[in-house]
CSV table of C-alpha atoms in Angstrom, one decimal:
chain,number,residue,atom,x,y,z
A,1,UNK,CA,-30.3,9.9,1.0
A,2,UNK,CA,-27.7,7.8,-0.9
A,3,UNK,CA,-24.3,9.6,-1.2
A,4,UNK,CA,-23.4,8.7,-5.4
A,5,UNK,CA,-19.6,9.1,-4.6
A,6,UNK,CA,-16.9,8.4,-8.1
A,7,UNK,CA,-14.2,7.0,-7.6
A,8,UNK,CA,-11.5,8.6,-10.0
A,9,UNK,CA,-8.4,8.2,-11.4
A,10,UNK,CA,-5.8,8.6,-8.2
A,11,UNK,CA,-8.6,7.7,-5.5
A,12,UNK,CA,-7.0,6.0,-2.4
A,13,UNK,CA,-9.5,3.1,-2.0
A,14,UNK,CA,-7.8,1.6,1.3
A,15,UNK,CA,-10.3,1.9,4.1
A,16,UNK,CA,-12.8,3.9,2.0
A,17,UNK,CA,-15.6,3.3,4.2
A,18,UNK,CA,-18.7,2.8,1.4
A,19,UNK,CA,-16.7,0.4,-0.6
A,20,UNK,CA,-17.6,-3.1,-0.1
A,21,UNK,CA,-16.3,-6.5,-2.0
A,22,UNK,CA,-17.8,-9.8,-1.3
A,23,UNK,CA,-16.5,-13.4,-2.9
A,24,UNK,CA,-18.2,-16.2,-3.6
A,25,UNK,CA,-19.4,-17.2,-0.1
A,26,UNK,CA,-20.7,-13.6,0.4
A,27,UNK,CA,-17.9,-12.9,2.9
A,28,UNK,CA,-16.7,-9.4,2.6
A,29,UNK,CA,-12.4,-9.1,1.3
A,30,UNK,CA,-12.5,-5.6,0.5
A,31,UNK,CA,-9.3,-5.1,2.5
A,32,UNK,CA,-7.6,-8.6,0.9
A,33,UNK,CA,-8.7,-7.8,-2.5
A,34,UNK,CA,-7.1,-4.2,-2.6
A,35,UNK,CA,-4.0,-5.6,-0.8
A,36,UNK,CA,-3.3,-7.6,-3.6
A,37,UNK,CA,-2.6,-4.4,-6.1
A,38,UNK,CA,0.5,-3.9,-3.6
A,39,UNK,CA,2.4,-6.6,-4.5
A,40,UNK,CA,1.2,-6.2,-8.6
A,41,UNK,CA,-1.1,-3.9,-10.5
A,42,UNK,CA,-4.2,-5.2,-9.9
A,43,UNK,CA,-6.9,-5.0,-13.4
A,44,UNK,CA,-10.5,-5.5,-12.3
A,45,UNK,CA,-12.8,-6.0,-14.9
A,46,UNK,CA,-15.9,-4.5,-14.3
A,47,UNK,CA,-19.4,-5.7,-15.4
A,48,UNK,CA,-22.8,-4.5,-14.5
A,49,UNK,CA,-24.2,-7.1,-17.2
A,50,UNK,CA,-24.0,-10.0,-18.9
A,51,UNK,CA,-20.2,-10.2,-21.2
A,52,UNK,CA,-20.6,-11.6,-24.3
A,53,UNK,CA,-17.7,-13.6,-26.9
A,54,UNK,CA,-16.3,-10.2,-28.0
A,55,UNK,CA,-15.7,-9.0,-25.0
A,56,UNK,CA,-13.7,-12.0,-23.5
A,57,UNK,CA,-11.9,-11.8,-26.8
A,58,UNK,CA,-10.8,-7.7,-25.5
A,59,UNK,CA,-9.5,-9.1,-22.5
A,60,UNK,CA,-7.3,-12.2,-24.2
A,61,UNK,CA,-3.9,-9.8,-23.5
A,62,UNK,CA,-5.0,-9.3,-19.8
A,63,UNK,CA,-5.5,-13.1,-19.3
A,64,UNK,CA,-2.4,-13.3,-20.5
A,65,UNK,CA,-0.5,-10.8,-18.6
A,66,UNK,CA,-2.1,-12.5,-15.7
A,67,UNK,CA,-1.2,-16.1,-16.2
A,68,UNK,CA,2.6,-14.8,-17.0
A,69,UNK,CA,2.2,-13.5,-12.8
A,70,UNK,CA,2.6,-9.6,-13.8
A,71,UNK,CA,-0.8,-8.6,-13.2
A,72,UNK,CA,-3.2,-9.6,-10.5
A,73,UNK,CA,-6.6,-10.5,-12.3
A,74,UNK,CA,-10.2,-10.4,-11.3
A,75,UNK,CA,-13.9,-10.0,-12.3
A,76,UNK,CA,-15.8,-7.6,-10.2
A,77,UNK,CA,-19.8,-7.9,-11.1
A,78,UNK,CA,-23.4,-8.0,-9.7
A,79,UNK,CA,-23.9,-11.2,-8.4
A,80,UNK,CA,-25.5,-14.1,-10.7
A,81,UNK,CA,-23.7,-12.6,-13.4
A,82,UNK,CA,-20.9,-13.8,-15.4
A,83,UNK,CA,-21.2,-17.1,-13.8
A,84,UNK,CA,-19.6,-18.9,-16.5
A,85,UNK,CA,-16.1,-17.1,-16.5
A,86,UNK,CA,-12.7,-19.1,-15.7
A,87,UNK,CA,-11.0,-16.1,-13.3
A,88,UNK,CA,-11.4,-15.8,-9.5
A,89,UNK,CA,-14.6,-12.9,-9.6
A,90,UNK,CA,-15.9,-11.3,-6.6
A,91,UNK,CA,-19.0,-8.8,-6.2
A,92,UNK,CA,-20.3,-5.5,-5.5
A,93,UNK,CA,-23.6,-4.1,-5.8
A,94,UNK,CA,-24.3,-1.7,-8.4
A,95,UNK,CA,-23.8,1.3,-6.9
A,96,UNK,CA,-20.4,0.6,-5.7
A,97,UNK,CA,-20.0,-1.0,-9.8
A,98,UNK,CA,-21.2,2.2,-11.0
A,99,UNK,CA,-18.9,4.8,-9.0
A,100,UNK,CA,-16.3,3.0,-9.8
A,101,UNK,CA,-16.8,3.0,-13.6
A,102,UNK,CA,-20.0,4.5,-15.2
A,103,UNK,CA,-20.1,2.2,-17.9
A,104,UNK,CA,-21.8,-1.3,-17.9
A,105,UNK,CA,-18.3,-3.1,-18.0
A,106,UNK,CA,-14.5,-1.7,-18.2
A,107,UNK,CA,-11.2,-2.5,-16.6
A,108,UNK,CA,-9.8,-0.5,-13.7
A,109,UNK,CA,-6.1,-0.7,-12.8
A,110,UNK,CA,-5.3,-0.3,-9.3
A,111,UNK,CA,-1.7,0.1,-8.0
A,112,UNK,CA,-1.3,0.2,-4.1
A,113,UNK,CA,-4.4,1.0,-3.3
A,114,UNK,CA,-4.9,3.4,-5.8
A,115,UNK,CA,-6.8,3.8,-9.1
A,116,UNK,CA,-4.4,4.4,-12.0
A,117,UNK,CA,-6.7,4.1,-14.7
A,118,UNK,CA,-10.3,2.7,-15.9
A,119,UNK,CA,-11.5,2.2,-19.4
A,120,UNK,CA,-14.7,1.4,-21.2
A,121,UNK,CA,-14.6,-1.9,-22.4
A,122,UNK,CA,-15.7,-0.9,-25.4
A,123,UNK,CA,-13.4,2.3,-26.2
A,124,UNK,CA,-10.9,1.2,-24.6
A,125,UNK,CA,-7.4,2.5,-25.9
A,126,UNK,CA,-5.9,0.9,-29.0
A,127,UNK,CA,-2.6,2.1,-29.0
A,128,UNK,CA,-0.4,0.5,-26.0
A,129,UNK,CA,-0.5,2.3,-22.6
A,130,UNK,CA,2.6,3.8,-21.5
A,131,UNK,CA,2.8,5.4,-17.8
A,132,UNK,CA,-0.4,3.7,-16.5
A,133,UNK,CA,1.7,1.2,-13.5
A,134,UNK,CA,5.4,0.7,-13.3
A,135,UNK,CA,5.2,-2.2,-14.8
A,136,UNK,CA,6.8,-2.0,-18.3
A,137,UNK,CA,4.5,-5.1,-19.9
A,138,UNK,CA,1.2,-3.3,-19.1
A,139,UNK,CA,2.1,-0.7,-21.2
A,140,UNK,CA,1.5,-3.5,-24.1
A,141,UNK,CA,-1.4,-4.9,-22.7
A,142,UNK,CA,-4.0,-4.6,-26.0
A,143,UNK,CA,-1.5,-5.4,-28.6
């Protein structure tokens, strides 16, 4: 039997023993990837299919964010998707993708270790996030 588990808002994902994230080679950095949210709030993208034009155009402040160093920024997806994106993206299989986020594709902030938030891409919040991470500039993130 398969144990479904969600991870929600405040979920401590260090050393959670059923979550599993592979790069590119297929070598497993769960602990590396993670470790990274300690040193900046981490935003995973999350996509169990294929993203189209629109919604690399949501995530234009993100990239942003990112390339100014005050987020951490990655894709995590099923692999042999999203193969034509520009950040670092790692994978999951789709069990893990969908505990972590029901939708198809979203963003999840981690912070130390922990979740702070997850959106659907698609309903994402419009007005600027206040309270999400420390950091002040994620609170503008979508303008």
């Amino acid at each position: 039997m398969l144990d479904f588990l969600p991870y929600n808002r405040g979920t401590n994902l260090n050393g959670h023993p059923d979550f599993a994230i592979f790069n590119g080679q297929y070598e497993e950095v769960t602990d590396s990837l993670i470790n990274l949210s300690g040193s900046r709030p981490l935003a995973i993208i999350t996509a169990r299919k294929e993203l189209k034009a629109e919604d690399w155009e949501k995530l234009k402040a993100l990239n942003t964010l990112a390339k100014q160093g005050d987020i951490s920024l990655c894709l995590m997806s099923l692999p042999d998707l999203n193969e034509r994106n520009t950040m670092e993206t790692y994978y999951a299989d789709e069990v893990t993708l969908k505990s972590i986020l029901r939708s198809e594709k979203g963003i999840l902030i981690v912070e130390y270790g922990i979740i702070r938030a997850k959106w659907n891409l698609d309903t994402r919040p419009t007005k600027p996030i206040r309270h999400v991470t420390h950091l002040k500039q994620l609170a503008a993130w979508n303008s």
